[in-house]
Short mmCIF file of C-alpha atoms in Angstrom, two decimals:
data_model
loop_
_atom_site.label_atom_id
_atom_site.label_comp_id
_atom_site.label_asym_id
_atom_site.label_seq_id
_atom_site.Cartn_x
_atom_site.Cartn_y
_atom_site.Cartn_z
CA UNK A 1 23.99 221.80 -40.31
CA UNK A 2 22.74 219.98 -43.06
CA UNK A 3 21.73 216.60 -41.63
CA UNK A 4 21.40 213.28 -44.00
CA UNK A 5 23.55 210.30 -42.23
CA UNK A 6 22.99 206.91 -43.61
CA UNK A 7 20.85 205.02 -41.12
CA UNK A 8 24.16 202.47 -39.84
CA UNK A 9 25.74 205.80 -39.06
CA UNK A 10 22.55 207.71 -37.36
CA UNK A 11 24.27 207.39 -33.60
CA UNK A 12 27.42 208.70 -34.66
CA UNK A 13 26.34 211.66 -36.85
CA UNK A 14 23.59 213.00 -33.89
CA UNK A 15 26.61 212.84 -31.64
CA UNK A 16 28.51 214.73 -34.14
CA UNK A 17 25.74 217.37 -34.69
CA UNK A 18 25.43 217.72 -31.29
CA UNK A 19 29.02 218.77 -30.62
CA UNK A 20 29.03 221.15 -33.43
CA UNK A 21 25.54 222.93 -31.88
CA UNK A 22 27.39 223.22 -28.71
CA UNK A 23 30.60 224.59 -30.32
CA UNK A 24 28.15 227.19 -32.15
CA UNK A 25 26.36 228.25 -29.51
CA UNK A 26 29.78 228.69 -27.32
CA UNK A 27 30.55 231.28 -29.73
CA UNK A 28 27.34 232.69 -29.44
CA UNK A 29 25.79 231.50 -33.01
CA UNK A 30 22.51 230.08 -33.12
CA UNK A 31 22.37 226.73 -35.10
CA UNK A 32 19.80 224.76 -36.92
CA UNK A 33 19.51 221.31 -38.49
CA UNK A 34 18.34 220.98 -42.36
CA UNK A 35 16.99 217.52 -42.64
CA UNK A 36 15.42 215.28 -45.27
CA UNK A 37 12.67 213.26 -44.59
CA UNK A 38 11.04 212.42 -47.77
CA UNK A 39 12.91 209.27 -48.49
CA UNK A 40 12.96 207.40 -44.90
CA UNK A 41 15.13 203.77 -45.02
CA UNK A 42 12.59 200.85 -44.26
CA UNK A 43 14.70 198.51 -42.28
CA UNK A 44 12.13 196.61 -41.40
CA UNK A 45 9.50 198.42 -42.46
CA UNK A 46 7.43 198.07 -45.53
CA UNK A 47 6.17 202.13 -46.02
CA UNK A 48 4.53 203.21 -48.41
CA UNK A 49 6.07 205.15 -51.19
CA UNK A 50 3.95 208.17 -53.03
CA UNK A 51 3.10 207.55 -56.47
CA UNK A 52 2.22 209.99 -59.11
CA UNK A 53 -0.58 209.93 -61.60
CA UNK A 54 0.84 208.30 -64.22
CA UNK A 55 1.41 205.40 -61.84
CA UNK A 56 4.81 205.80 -61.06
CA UNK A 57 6.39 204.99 -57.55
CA UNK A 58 8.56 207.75 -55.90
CA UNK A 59 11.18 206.74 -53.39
CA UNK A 60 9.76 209.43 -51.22
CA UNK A 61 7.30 208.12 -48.29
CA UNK A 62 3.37 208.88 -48.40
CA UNK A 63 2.66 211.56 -44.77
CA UNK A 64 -0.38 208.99 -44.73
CA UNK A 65 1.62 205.97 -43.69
CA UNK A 66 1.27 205.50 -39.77
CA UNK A 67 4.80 203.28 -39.89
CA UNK A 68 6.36 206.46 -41.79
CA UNK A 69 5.17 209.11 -39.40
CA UNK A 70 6.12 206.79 -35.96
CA UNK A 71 9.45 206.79 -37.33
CA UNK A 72 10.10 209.72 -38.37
CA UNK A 73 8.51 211.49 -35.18
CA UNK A 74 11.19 209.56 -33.35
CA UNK A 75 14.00 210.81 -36.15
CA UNK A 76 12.81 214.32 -35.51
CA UNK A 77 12.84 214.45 -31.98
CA UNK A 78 16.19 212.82 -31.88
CA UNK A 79 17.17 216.13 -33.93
CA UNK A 80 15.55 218.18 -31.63
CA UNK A 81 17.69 216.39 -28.80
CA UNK A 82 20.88 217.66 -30.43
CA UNK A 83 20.14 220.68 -28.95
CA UNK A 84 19.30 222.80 -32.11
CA UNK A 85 17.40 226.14 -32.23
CA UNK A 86 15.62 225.13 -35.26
CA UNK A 87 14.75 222.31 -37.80
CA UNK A 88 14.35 222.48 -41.32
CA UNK A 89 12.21 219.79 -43.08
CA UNK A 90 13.92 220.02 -46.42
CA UNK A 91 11.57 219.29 -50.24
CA UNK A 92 10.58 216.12 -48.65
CA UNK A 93 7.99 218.27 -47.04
CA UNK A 94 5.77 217.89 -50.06
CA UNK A 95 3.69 215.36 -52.25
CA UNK A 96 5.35 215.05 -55.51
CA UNK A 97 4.17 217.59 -58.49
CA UNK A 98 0.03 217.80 -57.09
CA UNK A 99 -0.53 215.01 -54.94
CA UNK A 100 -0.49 210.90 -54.16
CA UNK A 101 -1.97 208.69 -56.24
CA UNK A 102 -0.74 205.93 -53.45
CA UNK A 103 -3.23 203.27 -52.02
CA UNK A 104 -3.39 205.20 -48.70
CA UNK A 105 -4.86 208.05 -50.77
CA UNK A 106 -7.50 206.52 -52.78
CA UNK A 107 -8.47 204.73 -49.71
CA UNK A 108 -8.64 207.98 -48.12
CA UNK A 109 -10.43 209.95 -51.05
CA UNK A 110 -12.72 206.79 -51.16
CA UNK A 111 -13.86 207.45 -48.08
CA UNK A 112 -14.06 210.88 -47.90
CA UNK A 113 -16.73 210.16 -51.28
CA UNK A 114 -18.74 207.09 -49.54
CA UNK A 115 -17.70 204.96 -52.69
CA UNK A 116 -14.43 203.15 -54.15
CA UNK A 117 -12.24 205.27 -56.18
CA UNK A 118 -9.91 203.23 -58.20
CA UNK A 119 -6.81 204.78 -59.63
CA UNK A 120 -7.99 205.42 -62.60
CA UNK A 121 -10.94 207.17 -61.93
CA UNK A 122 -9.07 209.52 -59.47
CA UNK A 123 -6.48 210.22 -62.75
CA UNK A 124 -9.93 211.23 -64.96
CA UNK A 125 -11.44 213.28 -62.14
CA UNK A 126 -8.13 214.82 -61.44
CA UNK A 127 -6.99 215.60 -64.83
CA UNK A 128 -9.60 216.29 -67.09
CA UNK A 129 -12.97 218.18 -66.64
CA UNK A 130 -13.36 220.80 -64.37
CA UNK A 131 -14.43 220.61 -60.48
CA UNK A 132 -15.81 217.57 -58.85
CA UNK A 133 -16.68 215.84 -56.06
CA UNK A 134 -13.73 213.50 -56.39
CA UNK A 135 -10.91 216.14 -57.43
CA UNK A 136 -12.26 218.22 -54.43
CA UNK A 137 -11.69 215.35 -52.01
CA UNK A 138 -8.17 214.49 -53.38
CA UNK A 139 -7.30 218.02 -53.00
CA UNK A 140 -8.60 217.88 -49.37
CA UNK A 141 -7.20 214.47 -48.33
CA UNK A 142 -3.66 215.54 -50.04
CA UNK A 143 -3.50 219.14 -48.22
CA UNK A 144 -4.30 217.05 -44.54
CA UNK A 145 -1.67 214.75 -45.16
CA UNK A 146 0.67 217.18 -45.06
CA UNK A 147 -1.31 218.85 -42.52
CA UNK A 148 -1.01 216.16 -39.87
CA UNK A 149 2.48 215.10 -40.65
CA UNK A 150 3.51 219.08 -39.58
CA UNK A 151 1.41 218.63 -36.81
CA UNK A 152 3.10 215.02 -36.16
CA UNK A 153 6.75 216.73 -36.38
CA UNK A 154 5.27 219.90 -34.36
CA UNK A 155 4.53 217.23 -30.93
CA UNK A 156 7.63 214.94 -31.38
CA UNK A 157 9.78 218.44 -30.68
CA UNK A 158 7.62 219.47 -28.48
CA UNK A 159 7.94 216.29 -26.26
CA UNK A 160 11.71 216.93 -25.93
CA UNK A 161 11.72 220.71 -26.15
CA UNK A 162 9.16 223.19 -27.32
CA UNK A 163 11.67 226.26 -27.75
CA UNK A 164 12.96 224.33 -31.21
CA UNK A 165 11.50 225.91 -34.11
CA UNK A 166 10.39 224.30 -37.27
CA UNK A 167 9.85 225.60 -40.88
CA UNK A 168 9.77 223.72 -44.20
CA UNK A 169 11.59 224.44 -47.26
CA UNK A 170 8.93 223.96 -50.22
CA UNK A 171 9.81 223.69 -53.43
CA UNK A 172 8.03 225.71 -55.75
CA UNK A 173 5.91 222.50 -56.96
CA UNK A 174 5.11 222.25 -53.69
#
Protein backbone atom coordinates (compact mmCIF):
# COMPACT_ATOMS: atom_id res chain seq x y z
CA UNK A 1 0.00 0.00 0.00
CA UNK A 2 1.49 3.05 -0.96
CA UNK A 3 0.79 5.44 1.92
CA UNK A 4 0.86 9.50 1.41
CA UNK A 5 -2.61 10.99 2.95
CA UNK A 6 -2.71 14.67 3.37
CA UNK A 7 -2.33 15.39 7.07
CA UNK A 8 -6.50 16.59 7.52
CA UNK A 9 -7.10 13.12 6.17
CA UNK A 10 -4.29 11.05 8.30
CA UNK A 11 -7.24 9.33 10.65
CA UNK A 12 -9.21 8.29 7.85
CA UNK A 13 -6.54 6.90 5.48
CA UNK A 14 -4.75 4.66 8.64
CA UNK A 15 -8.25 3.36 9.10
CA UNK A 16 -8.43 2.66 5.51
CA UNK A 17 -4.95 0.97 5.37
CA UNK A 18 -5.78 -0.92 8.11
CA UNK A 19 -8.83 -2.59 6.60
CA UNK A 20 -7.08 -3.33 3.44
CA UNK A 21 -4.00 -5.18 5.64
CA UNK A 22 -6.66 -7.17 7.23
CA UNK A 23 -8.47 -8.00 3.94
CA UNK A 24 -4.83 -9.09 2.63
CA UNK A 25 -3.86 -11.04 5.18
CA UNK A 26 -7.51 -12.89 5.20
CA UNK A 27 -6.50 -14.09 1.94
CA UNK A 28 -3.33 -15.07 3.12
CA UNK A 29 -1.08 -12.14 1.41
CA UNK A 30 1.39 -10.44 3.37
CA UNK A 31 1.14 -6.57 3.09
CA UNK A 32 3.42 -3.66 3.56
CA UNK A 33 3.13 0.13 3.71
CA UNK A 34 5.42 2.39 1.26
CA UNK A 35 5.61 5.71 2.96
CA UNK A 36 7.20 9.11 2.40
CA UNK A 37 8.73 10.88 4.97
CA UNK A 38 11.02 13.33 3.48
CA UNK A 39 8.63 16.18 3.21
CA UNK A 40 6.71 16.10 6.78
CA UNK A 41 3.69 19.05 7.03
CA UNK A 42 4.72 21.54 9.91
CA UNK A 43 1.41 22.38 11.40
CA UNK A 44 2.74 23.93 14.00
CA UNK A 45 6.01 23.19 13.69
CA UNK A 46 8.81 25.21 12.31
CA UNK A 47 11.38 22.07 10.98
CA UNK A 48 14.03 22.47 9.41
CA UNK A 49 14.28 21.91 5.73
CA UNK A 50 17.76 20.41 4.11
CA UNK A 51 19.53 22.70 1.96
CA UNK A 52 22.03 21.94 -0.66
CA UNK A 53 25.35 23.53 -1.35
CA UNK A 54 24.51 26.01 -3.51
CA UNK A 55 22.24 27.34 -0.78
CA UNK A 56 19.11 26.20 -1.86
CA UNK A 57 16.21 25.04 0.54
CA UNK A 58 14.60 21.58 -0.17
CA UNK A 59 11.08 20.93 1.01
CA UNK A 60 12.42 17.74 2.41
CA UNK A 61 13.12 17.79 6.39
CA UNK A 62 16.85 17.67 7.83
CA UNK A 63 17.05 13.70 10.08
CA UNK A 64 18.87 16.30 12.48
CA UNK A 65 15.78 18.18 13.51
CA UNK A 66 14.55 16.77 17.01
CA UNK A 67 10.78 18.32 16.11
CA UNK A 68 11.10 16.26 12.68
CA UNK A 69 12.14 12.96 14.16
CA UNK A 70 9.35 13.23 17.36
CA UNK A 71 6.91 13.46 14.72
CA UNK A 72 7.64 11.33 12.48
CA UNK A 73 8.47 8.46 15.12
CA UNK A 74 4.85 8.94 16.08
CA UNK A 75 3.78 8.84 12.06
CA UNK A 76 5.72 5.63 11.82
CA UNK A 77 4.47 3.83 14.59
CA UNK A 78 0.98 4.78 13.74
CA UNK A 79 1.91 2.76 10.39
CA UNK A 80 3.17 0.08 12.23
CA UNK A 81 -0.29 0.02 14.19
CA UNK A 82 -2.11 -0.71 10.93
CA UNK A 83 -1.02 -3.94 11.33
CA UNK A 84 1.52 -4.18 8.39
CA UNK A 85 4.30 -6.80 7.92
CA UNK A 86 6.62 -4.26 6.68
CA UNK A 87 7.39 -0.48 6.09
CA UNK A 88 9.04 1.09 3.38
CA UNK A 89 10.68 4.53 3.96
CA UNK A 90 10.44 5.72 0.40
CA UNK A 91 13.63 8.46 -1.32
CA UNK A 92 12.92 10.59 1.60
CA UNK A 93 15.31 8.27 3.29
CA UNK A 94 18.22 10.32 2.02
CA UNK A 95 20.01 13.82 2.17
CA UNK A 96 19.61 15.44 -1.11
CA UNK A 97 22.52 14.79 -3.90
CA UNK A 98 25.73 14.46 -0.94
CA UNK A 99 24.56 15.93 2.08
CA UNK A 100 22.93 19.13 4.23
CA UNK A 101 24.26 22.23 4.06
CA UNK A 102 21.31 23.15 6.78
CA UNK A 103 22.14 25.10 10.07
CA UNK A 104 21.72 21.86 12.09
CA UNK A 105 24.66 20.54 10.04
CA UNK A 106 27.20 23.16 10.21
CA UNK A 107 26.39 23.37 13.80
CA UNK A 108 27.01 19.82 13.94
CA UNK A 109 30.26 19.72 11.67
CA UNK A 110 31.30 22.80 13.83
CA UNK A 111 31.41 20.91 16.58
CA UNK A 112 32.62 17.86 15.54
CA UNK A 113 35.94 20.42 14.32
CA UNK A 114 36.10 22.53 17.80
CA UNK A 115 35.63 25.74 15.58
CA UNK A 116 32.70 27.61 13.57
CA UNK A 117 32.17 26.46 10.13
CA UNK A 118 30.19 28.90 8.19
CA UNK A 119 28.47 27.85 5.03
CA UNK A 120 30.78 28.85 2.95
CA UNK A 121 33.68 27.38 4.19
CA UNK A 122 31.92 23.92 4.43
CA UNK A 123 31.04 24.56 0.34
CA UNK A 124 35.17 25.15 -0.23
CA UNK A 125 36.15 22.22 1.97
CA UNK A 126 33.49 20.14 0.43
CA UNK A 127 33.94 20.92 -3.10
CA UNK A 128 37.26 21.72 -3.98
CA UNK A 129 40.66 20.28 -2.76
CA UNK A 130 41.03 16.97 -1.74
CA UNK A 131 40.53 15.42 1.95
CA UNK A 132 40.19 17.46 5.04
CA UNK A 133 39.41 17.75 8.34
CA UNK A 134 36.18 19.57 7.58
CA UNK A 135 34.93 17.42 4.45
CA UNK A 136 35.71 14.35 6.71
CA UNK A 137 33.43 15.63 9.47
CA UNK A 138 30.55 16.59 7.06
CA UNK A 139 30.78 13.23 5.65
CA UNK A 140 30.59 11.78 9.22
CA UNK A 141 27.90 14.08 10.69
CA UNK A 142 25.74 13.52 7.28
CA UNK A 143 26.10 9.51 7.32
CA UNK A 144 24.83 9.67 11.43
CA UNK A 145 22.01 11.65 10.58
CA UNK A 146 20.69 9.19 8.67
CA UNK A 147 22.06 6.78 11.00
CA UNK A 148 20.00 7.82 14.00
CA UNK A 149 16.87 8.68 12.15
CA UNK A 150 16.86 4.57 11.05
CA UNK A 151 17.57 3.91 14.42
CA UNK A 152 14.70 6.53 15.51
CA UNK A 153 12.12 4.70 13.02
CA UNK A 154 13.71 1.16 14.14
CA UNK A 155 12.29 1.95 18.24
CA UNK A 156 9.00 3.76 17.30
CA UNK A 157 7.98 0.12 15.56
CA UNK A 158 9.43 -1.56 17.94
CA UNK A 159 7.34 0.12 20.77
CA UNK A 160 4.11 -1.07 19.06
CA UNK A 161 5.39 -4.25 17.46
CA UNK A 162 8.85 -5.54 16.77
CA UNK A 163 7.77 -8.32 14.13
CA UNK A 164 7.26 -5.15 11.47
CA UNK A 165 10.07 -4.97 9.21
CA UNK A 166 11.66 -1.93 7.79
CA UNK A 167 13.83 -1.28 4.65
CA UNK A 168 14.48 1.95 2.72
CA UNK A 169 14.21 2.56 -0.86
CA UNK A 170 17.44 4.71 -1.83
CA UNK A 171 17.72 6.37 -4.72
CA UNK A 172 20.76 5.94 -6.52
CA UNK A 173 22.02 9.56 -5.31
CA UNK A 174 21.48 8.33 -2.22
Amino acid sequence: IMFAPPPAALKEALAAAKANIETFHRAGIRAGVWFWPGIYPTGELKLTRQVLADGSVLAKCCPLDEDYLSALETYTASLAETGADALMIDDGFENRNFGCFCPLHLRAVSELVGHEVSAADLRRATLSGGENTIRSAFLKVNAESLVGFARRMRAAVDRVNPSVRIAVCSAPSS
